[in-house]
Coordinates of C-alpha atoms in Angstrom, one line a residue:
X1 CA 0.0 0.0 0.0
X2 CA 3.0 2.5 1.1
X3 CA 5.1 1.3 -2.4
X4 CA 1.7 2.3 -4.7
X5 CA 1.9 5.4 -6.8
X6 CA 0.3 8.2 -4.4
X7 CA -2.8 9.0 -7.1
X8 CA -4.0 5.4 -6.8
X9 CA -7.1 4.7 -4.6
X10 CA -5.6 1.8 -3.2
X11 CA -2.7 3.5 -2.2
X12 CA -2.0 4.6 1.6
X13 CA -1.9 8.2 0.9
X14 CA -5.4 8.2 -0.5
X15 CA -7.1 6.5 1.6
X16 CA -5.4 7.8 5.1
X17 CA -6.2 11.0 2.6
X18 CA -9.8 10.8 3.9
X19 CA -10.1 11.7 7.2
X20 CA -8.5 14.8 6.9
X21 CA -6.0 16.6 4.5
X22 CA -5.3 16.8 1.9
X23 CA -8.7 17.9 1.6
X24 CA -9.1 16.3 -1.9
X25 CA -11.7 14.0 -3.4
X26 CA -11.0 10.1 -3.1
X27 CA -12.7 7.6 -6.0
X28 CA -14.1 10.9 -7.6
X29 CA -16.9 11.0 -5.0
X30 CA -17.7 14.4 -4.3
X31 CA -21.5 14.8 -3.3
X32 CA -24.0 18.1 -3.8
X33 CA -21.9 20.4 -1.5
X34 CA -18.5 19.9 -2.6
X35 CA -15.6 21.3 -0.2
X36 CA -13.7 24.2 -1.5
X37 CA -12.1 27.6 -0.9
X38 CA -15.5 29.3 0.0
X39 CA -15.9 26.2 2.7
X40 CA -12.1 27.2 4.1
X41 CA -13.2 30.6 4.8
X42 CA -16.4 29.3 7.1
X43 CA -14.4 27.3 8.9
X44 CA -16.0 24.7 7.6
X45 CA -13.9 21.0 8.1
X46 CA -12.5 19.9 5.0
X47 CA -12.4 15.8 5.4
X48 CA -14.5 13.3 5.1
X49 CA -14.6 12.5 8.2
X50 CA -17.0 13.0 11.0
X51 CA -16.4 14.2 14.6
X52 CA -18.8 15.4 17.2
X53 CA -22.1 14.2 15.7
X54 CA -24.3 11.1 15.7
X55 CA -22.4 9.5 13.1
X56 CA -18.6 9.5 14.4
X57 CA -18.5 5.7 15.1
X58 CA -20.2 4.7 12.2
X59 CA -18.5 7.0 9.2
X60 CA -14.9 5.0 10.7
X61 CA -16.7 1.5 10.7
X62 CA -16.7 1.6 6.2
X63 CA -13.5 3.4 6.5
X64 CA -11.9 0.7 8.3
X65 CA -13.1 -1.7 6.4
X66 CA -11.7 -0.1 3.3
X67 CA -8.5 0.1 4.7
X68 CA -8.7 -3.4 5.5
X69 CA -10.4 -4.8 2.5
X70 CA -7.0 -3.2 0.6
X71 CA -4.8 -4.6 3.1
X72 CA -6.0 -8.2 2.5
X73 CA -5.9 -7.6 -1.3
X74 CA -2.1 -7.0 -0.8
X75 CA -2.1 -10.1 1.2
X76 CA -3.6 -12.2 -1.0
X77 CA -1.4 -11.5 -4.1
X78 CA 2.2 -11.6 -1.6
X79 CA 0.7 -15.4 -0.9
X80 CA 0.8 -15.9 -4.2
X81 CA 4.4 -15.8 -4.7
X82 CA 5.7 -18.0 -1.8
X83 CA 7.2 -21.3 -3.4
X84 CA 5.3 -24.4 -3.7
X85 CA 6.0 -25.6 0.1
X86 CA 4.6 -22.5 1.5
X87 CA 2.1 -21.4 -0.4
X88 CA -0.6 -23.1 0.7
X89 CA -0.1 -21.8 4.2
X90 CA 0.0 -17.9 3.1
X91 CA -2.7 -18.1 0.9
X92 CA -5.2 -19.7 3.5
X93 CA -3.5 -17.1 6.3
X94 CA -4.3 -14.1 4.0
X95 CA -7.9 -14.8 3.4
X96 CA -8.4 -15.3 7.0
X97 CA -6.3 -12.0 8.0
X98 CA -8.3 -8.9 9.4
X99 CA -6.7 -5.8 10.7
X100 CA -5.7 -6.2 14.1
X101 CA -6.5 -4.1 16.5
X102 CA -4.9 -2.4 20.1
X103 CA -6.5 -2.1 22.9
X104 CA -5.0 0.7 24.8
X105 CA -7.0 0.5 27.9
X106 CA -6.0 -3.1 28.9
X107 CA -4.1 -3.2 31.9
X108 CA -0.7 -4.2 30.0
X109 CA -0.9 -0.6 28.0
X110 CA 0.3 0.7 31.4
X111 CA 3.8 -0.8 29.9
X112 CA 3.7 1.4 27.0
X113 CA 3.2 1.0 23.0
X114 CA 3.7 -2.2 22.0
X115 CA 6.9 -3.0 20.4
X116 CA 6.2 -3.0 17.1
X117 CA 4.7 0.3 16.6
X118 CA 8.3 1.6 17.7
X119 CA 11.3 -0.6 16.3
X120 CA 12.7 1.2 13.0
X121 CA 13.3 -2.8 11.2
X122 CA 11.6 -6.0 11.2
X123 CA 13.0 -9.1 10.1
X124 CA 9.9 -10.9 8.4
X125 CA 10.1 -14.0 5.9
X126 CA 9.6 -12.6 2.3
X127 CA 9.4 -15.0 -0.6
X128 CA 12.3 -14.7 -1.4
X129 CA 13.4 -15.5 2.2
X130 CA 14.0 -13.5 5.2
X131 CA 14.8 -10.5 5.0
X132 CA 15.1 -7.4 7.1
X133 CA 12.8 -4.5 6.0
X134 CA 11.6 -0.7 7.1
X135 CA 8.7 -1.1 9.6
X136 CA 6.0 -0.2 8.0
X137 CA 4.1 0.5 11.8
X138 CA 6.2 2.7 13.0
X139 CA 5.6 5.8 10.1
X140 CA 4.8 6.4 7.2
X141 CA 7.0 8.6 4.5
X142 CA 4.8 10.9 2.8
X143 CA 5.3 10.7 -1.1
X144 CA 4.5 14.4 -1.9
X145 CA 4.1 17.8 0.8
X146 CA 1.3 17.2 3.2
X147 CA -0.1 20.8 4.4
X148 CA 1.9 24.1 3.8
X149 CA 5.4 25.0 5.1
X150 CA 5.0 27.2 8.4
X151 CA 7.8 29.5 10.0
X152 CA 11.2 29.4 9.5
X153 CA 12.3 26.8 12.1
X154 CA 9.0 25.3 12.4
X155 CA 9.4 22.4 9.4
X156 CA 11.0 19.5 10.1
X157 CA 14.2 20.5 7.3
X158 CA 15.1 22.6 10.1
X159 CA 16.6 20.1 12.2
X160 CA 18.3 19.3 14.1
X161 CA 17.6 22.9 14.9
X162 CA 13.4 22.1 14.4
X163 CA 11.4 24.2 17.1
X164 CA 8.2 21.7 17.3
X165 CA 4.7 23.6 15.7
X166 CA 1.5 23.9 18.1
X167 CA -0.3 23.8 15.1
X168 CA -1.0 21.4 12.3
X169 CA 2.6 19.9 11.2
X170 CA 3.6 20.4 7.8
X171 CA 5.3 17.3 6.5
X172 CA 7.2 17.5 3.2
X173 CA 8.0 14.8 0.8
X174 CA 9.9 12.2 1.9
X175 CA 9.5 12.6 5.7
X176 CA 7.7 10.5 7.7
X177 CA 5.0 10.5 10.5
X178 CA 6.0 10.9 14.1
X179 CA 4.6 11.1 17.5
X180 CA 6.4 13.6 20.0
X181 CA 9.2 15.4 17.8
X182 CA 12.4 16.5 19.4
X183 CA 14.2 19.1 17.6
X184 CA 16.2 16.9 15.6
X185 CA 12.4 15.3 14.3
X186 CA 13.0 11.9 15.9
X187 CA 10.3 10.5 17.9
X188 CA 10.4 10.3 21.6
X189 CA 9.0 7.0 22.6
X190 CA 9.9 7.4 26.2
X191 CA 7.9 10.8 27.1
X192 CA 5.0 8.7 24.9
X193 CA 5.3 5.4 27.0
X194 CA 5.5 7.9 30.2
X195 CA 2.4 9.6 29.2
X196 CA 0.3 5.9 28.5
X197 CA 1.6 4.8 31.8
X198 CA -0.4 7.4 33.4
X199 CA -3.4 8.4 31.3
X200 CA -4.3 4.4 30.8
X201 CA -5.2 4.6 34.4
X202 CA -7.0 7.8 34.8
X203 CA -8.1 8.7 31.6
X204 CA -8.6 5.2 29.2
X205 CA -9.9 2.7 31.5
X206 CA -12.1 5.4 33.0
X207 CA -14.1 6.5 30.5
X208 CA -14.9 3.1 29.4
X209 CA -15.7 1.9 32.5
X210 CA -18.3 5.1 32.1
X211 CA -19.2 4.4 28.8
X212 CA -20.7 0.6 29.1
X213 CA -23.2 2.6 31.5
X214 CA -25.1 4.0 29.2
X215 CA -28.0 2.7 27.1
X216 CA -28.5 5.3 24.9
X217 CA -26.9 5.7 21.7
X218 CA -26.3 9.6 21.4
X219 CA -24.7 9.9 25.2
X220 CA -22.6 6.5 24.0
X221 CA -21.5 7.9 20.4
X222 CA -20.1 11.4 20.7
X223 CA -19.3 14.3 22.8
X224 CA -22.1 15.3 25.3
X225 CA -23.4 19.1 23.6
X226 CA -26.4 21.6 24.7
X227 CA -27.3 25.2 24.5
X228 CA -25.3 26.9 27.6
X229 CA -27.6 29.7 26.9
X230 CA -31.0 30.0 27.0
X231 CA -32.0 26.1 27.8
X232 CA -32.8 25.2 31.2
X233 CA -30.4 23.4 32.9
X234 CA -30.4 19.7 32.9
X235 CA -31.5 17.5 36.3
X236 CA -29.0 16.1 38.8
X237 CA -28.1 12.7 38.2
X238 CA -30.7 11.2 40.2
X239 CA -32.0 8.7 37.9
X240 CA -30.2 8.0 34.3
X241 CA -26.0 8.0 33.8
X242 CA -27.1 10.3 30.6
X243 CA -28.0 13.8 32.4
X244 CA -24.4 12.5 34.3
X245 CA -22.5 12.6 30.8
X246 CA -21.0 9.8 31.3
X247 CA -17.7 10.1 28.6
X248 CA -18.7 9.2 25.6
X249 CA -16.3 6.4 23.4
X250 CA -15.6 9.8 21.1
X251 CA -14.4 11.5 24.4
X252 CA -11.7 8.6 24.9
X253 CA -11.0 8.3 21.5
X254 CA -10.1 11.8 21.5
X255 CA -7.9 11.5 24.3
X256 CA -5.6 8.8 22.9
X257 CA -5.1 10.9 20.3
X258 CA -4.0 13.8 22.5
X259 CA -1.7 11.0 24.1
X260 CA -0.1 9.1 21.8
X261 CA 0.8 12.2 19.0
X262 CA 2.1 14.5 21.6
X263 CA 3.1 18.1 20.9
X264 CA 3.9 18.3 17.1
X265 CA 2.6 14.7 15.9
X266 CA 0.6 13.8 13.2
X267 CA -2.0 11.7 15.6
X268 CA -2.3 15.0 17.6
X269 CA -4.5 16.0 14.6
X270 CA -7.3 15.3 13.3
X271 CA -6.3 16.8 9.6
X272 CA -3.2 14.2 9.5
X273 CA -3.7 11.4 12.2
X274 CA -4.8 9.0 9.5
X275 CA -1.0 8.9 8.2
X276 CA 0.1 7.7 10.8
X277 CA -0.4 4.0 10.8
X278 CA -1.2 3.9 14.3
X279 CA -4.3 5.3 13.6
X280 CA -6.1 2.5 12.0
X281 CA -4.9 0.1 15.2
X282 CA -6.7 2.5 17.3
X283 CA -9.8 3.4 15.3
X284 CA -10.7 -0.9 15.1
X285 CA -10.3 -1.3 18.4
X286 CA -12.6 2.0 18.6
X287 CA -15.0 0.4 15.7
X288 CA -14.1 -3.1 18.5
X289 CA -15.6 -1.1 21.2
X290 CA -18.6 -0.3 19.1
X291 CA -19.6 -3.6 18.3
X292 CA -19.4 -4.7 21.9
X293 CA -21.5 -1.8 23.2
X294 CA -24.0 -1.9 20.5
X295 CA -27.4 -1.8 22.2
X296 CA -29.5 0.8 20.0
X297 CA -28.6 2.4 16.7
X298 CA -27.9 5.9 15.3
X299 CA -29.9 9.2 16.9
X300 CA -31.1 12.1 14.7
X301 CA -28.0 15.1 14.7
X302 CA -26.8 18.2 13.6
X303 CA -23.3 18.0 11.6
X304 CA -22.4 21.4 12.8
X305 CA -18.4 21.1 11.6
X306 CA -19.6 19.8 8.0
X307 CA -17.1 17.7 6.2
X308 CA -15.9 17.6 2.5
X309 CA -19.1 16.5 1.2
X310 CA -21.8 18.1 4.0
X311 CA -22.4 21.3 4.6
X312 CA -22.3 23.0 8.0
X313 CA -25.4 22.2 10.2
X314 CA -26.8 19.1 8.5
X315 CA -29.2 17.2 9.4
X316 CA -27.9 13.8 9.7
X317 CA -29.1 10.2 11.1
X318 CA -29.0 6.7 9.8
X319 CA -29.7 7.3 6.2
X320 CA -27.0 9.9 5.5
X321 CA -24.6 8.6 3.2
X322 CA -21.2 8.0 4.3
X323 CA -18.7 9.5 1.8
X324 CA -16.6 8.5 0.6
X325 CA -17.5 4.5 0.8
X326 CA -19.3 3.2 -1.9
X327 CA -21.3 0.4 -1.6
X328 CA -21.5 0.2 -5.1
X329 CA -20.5 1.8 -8.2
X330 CA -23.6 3.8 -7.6
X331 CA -24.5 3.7 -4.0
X332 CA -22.4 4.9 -0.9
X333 CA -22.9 2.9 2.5
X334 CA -25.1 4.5 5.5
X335 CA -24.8 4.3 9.0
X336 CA -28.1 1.1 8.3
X337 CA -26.3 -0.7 6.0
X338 CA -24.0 -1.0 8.4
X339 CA -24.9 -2.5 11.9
X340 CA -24.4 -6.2 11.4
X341 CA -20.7 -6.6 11.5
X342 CA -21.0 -10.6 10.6
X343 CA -22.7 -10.0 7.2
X344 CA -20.1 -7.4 7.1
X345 CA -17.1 -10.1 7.0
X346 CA -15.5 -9.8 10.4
X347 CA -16.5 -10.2 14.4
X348 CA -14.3 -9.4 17.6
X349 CA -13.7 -12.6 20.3
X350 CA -16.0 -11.0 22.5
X351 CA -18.6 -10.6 20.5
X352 CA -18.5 -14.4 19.6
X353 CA -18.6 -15.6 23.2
X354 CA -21.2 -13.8 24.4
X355 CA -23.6 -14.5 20.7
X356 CA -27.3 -15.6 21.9
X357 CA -26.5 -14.8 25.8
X358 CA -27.9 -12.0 27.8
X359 CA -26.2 -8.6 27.2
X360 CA -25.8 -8.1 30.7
X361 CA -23.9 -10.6 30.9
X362 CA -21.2 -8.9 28.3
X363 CA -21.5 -5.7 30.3
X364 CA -20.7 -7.7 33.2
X365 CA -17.6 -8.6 31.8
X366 CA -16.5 -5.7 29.9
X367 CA -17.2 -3.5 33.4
X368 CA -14.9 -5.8 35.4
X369 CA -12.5 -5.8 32.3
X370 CA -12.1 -2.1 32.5
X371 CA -13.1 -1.3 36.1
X372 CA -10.3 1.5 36.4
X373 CA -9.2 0.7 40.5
X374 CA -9.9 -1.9 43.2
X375 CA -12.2 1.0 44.7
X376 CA -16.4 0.1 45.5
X377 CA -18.8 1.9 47.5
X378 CA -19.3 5.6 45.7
X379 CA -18.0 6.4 42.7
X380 CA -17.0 10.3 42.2
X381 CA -17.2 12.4 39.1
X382 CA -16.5 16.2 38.4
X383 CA -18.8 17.0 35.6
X384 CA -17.3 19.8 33.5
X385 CA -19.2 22.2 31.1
X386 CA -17.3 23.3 28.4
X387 CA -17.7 25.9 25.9
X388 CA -16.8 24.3 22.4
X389 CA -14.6 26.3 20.3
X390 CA -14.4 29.1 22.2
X391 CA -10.2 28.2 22.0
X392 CA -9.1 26.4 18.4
X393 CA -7.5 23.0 20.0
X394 CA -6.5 20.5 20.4
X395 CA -6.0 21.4 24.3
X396 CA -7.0 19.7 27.4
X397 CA -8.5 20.3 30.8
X398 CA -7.1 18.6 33.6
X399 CA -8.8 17.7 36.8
X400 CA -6.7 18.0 40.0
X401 CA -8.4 16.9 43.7
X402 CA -7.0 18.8 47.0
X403 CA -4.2 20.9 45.5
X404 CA -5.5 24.4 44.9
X405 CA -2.4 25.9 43.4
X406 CA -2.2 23.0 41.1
X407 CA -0.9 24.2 37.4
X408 CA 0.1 23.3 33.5
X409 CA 3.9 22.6 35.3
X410 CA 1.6 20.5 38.2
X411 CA 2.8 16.7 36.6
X412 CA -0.2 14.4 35.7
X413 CA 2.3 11.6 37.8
X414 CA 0.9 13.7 41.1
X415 CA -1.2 11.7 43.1
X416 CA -3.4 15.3 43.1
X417 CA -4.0 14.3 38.8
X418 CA -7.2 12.8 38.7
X419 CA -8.1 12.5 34.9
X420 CA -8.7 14.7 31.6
X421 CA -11.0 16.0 29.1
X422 CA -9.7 16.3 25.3
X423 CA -11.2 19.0 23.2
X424 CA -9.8 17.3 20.0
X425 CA -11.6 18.4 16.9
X426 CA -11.8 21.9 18.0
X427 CA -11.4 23.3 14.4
X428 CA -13.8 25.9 13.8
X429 CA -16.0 28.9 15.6
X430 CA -19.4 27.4 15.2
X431 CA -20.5 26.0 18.2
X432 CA -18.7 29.2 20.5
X433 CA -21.0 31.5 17.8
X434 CA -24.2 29.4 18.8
X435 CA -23.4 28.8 22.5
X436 CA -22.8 24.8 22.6
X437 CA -21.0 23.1 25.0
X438 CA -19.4 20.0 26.0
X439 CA -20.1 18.1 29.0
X440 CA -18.4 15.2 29.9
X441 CA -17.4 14.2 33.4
X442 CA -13.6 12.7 35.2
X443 CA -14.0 10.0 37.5
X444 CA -11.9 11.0 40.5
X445 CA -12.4 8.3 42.7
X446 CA -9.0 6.6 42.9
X447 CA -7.4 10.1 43.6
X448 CA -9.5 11.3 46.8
X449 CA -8.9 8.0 48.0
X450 CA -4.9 7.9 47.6
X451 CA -5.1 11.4 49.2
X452 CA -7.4 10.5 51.8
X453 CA -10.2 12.3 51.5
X454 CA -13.5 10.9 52.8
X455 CA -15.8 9.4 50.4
X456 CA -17.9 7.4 52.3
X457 CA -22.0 8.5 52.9
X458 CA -22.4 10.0 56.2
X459 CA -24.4 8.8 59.0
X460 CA -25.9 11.4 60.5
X461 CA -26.5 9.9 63.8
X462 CA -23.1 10.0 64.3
X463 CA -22.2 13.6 63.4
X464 CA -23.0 15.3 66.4
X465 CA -19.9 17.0 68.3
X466 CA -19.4 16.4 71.8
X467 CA -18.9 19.3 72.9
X468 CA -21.1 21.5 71.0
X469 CA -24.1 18.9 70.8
X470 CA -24.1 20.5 67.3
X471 CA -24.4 17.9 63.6
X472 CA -20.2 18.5 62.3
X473 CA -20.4 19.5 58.9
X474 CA -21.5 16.8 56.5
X475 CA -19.8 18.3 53.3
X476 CA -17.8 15.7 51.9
X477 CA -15.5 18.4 50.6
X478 CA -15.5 21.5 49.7
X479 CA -15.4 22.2 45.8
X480 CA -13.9 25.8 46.2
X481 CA -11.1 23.7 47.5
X482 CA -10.5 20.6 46.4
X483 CA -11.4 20.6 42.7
X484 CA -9.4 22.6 40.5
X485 CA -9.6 22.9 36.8
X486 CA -6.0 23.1 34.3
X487 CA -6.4 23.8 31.1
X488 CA -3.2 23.3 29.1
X489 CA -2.6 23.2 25.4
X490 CA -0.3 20.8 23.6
X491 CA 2.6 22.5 23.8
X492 CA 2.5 22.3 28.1
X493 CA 1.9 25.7 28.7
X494 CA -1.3 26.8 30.8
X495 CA -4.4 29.1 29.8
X496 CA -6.9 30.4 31.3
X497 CA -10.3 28.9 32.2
X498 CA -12.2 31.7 29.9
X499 CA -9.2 31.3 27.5
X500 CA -10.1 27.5 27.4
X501 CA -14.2 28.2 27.3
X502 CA -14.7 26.5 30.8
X503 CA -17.8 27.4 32.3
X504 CA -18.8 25.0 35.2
X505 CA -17.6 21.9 37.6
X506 CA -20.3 19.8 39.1
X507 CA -19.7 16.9 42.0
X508 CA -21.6 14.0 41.5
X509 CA -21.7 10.2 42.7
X510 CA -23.0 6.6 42.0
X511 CA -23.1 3.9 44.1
X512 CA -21.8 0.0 43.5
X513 CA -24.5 -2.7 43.8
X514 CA -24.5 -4.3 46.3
X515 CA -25.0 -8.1 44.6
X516 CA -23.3 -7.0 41.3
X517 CA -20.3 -4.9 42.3
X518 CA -18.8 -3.6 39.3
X519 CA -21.9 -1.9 38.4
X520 CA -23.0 1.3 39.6
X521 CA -26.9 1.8 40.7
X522 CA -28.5 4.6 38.5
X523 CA -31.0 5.6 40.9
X524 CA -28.1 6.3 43.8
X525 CA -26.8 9.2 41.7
X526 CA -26.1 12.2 44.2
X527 CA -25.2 16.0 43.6
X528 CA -23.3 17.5 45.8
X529 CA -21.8 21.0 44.7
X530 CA -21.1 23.4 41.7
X531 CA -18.8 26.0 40.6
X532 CA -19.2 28.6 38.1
X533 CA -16.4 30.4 36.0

């Protein structure tokens, strides 16, 4: 795929083309609102693909499977040329072969990126024996410039004197893809395996340990969003994990991104991430996670980014078309065509051992599979409302518990560092213009208890001081106090709250059951304080 001529379809650098830059059509598919200069001066997003709508996890299931139906193509003819003895064995292995995925919040990702993703050679048996070769997982060389040179210093010809971009990297021909660039562009694998050794703990595991919560498909899909103007506000979670916002799988999958790119790589972005060939071990496991969750199907949305075939603030749902996969010469797949992964060619091992059982009992698994900490009893969350787009990203708000004077220097390996929120696809103005935010919540459990601080429900029988015959204060803690918001962009340094658009932190808790423990009761939801920016 990487050895194809760049203009061919089933080359690499058309189809990671897609997702993002270079913002050109791929198989001539171009639909009624075509992107072009007029859509660059809106703001309007440029690729194909889709981010912060109903239709995120969908739009990547076809893509995926174009990616993979290539790779197996490849496969297929290599077999062929193996001599007589092993033929046999590499044709049968390459119409069995699938894309792997990587499942980055399993407890061995604490350990880093797997090896493979990082070693420069590979020794693999060709047919015409073995041989060693250029990994083709660690990067990808791009064959012609991707993006537009920036600054003097700023483009990665200027090593080993390269000062790393906070924007969008420009890579010329014949560089590759990297992930945390030092300024001789080389990639720094152990501030990246640093970084997973935390945020696999307080950020991965969770947010899926939130997400297998929910039951509906809208909360489950994408980024929590509502009018922070003029709506009424919505309900303490008394009742439903939804009014909670519980993080969505697009609000982890945004994260890794944030995570495994680092300042100045292409997975930082979503206008280059799909070059990286990373990206595609993350986005099965994402399309993985899908199939395991999938309890109810695609929810009516606006498209308010747009994408190269969809204008701004489209209506979207089930039946839009899902450029720039074509089902057939004349038809492009939707988000229906899509839900049975089986008729679609492929499964997940999870999926096949729990066929025909209860889905509970899958959830049942999948929560003690990615319960974050050995902590039950209440479950804490800070709930943060955040104004989209009021900053361009991609930045992140950090969530520290007990340390007031916590900042952007304040390292995430403090036991004070309870967890993130990534605002990833922050590309355009809309949603600040029209008042819509994101709300998604940090589990902060495992950090108040490391530091001590009471969680537990208190009996008020035994509150009353001794001396005073007065109740003692029954505040858990006090949010003025003990919750403080960081926002920091990718290049480390710290902004403000209004800078970053944040407009709220709410408290709120759950409470394990009492016969099945790794699930939290939805009518035990409790509110305890807020704070305004």
């Amino acid at each position: 795929m990487y050895d194809r001529p760049y203009k061919d379809v089933r080359s690499f650098y058309q189809v990671a083309g897609i997702h993002g830059l270079p913002y050109e059509p791929y198989d001539r598919v171009i639909g009624v609102h075509e992107y072009n200069s007029s859509g660059w001066v809106k703001d309007r997003w440029g690729g194909y693909c889709h981010h912060g709508d109903s239709i995120f996890i969908t739009w990547h299931r076809p893509f995926m499977l174009l990616f993979e139906s290539i790779l197996v193509n490849e496969a297929k003819k290599i077999a062929l040329q193996y001599n007589v003895d092993e033929k046999e064995k590499y044709v049968e292995a390459a119409k069995q072969l699938r894309h792997p995925y990587w499942d980055w919040a399993d407890e061995k990702a604490i350990e880093g990126v797997p090896e493979i993703f990082l070693i420069p050679e590979i020794e693999i048996n060709t047919p015409n024996g073995r041989k060693k070769v250029k990994n083709p997982l660690k990067s990808y060389t791009l064959p012609v410039d991707l993006s537009h040179p920036l600054e003097k210093g700023h483009n990665p010809w200027d090593k080993p004197h390269f000062i790393v971009p906070t924007s969008v990297p420009f890579t010329p021909a014949g560089y590759p893809t990297i992930r945390y660039p030092n300024d001789k562009y080389e990639d720094q694998n152990d501030i990246l395996n640093a970084s997973l050794s935390v945020y696999v703990s307080t950020v991965f595991r969770p947010g899926l340990y939130q997400m297998f919560h929910l039951s509906e498909y809208l909360p489950f899909s994408t980024i929590g969003t509502e009018q922070s103007e003029g709506t009424s506000v919505p309900p303490p979670p008394s009742v439903f994990f939804e009014s909670a916002h519980f993080a969505s799988i697009e609000t982890t999958h945004d994260a890794f991104h944030l995570v495994s790119g680092g300042l100045g790589g292409h997975l930082s972005h979503a206008t280059t991430a799909a070059f990286d060939p990373l990206f595609f071990f993350h986005h099965v496991n994402v399309d993985r996670l899908f199939a395991l969750w999938q309890e109810v199907w695609v929810s009516q949305n606006i498209d308010a980014l747009g994408t190269y075939t969809e204008e701004m603030n489209a209506t979207i749902d089930e039946n839009t078309d899902l450029t720039p996969f074509r089902k057939t010469k004349t038809e492009i797949w939707k988000s229906s065509d899509i839900r049975d992964i089986e008729k679609l060619g492929y499964t997940y091992p999870q999926v096949t051992m729990f066929k025909g059982q209860d889905p509970k009992n899958l959830q049942a698994y999948l929560l003690k599979l990615y319960k974050p900490d050995p902590y039950y009893g209440l479950r804490f969350f800070a709930k943060l409302t955040i104004k989209e787009s009021k900053l361009v990203g991609p930045y992140s708000v950090r969530v520290f518990v007990n340390l007031k004077n916590a900042t952007a220097q304040t390292p995430i390996t403090s036991p004070h560092f309870a967890g993130l929120v990534a605002m990833w696809h922050n590309i355009n103005h809309f949603h600040a213009i029209n008042n819509i935010c994101v709300m998604e919540t940090v589990d902060i459990t495992a950090a108040m208890k490391q530091l001590g601080i009471r969680i537990e429900i208190h009996n008020y029988t035994q509150e009353v001081n001794n001396v005073t015959d007065l109740l003692n204060s029954t505040t858990i803690f006090d949010i003025e106090n003990n919750i403080t918001i960081v926002p920091v962009l990718l290049n480390g340094k710290g902004i403000s709250l209004n800078e970053a658009g944040v407009n709220k932190v709410e408290v709120i808790s759950f409470e394990h059951d009492k016969v099945n423990p790794n699930f939290l009761e939805e009518n035990t939801g409790q509110y305890y304080d807020a704070k305004n920016f």
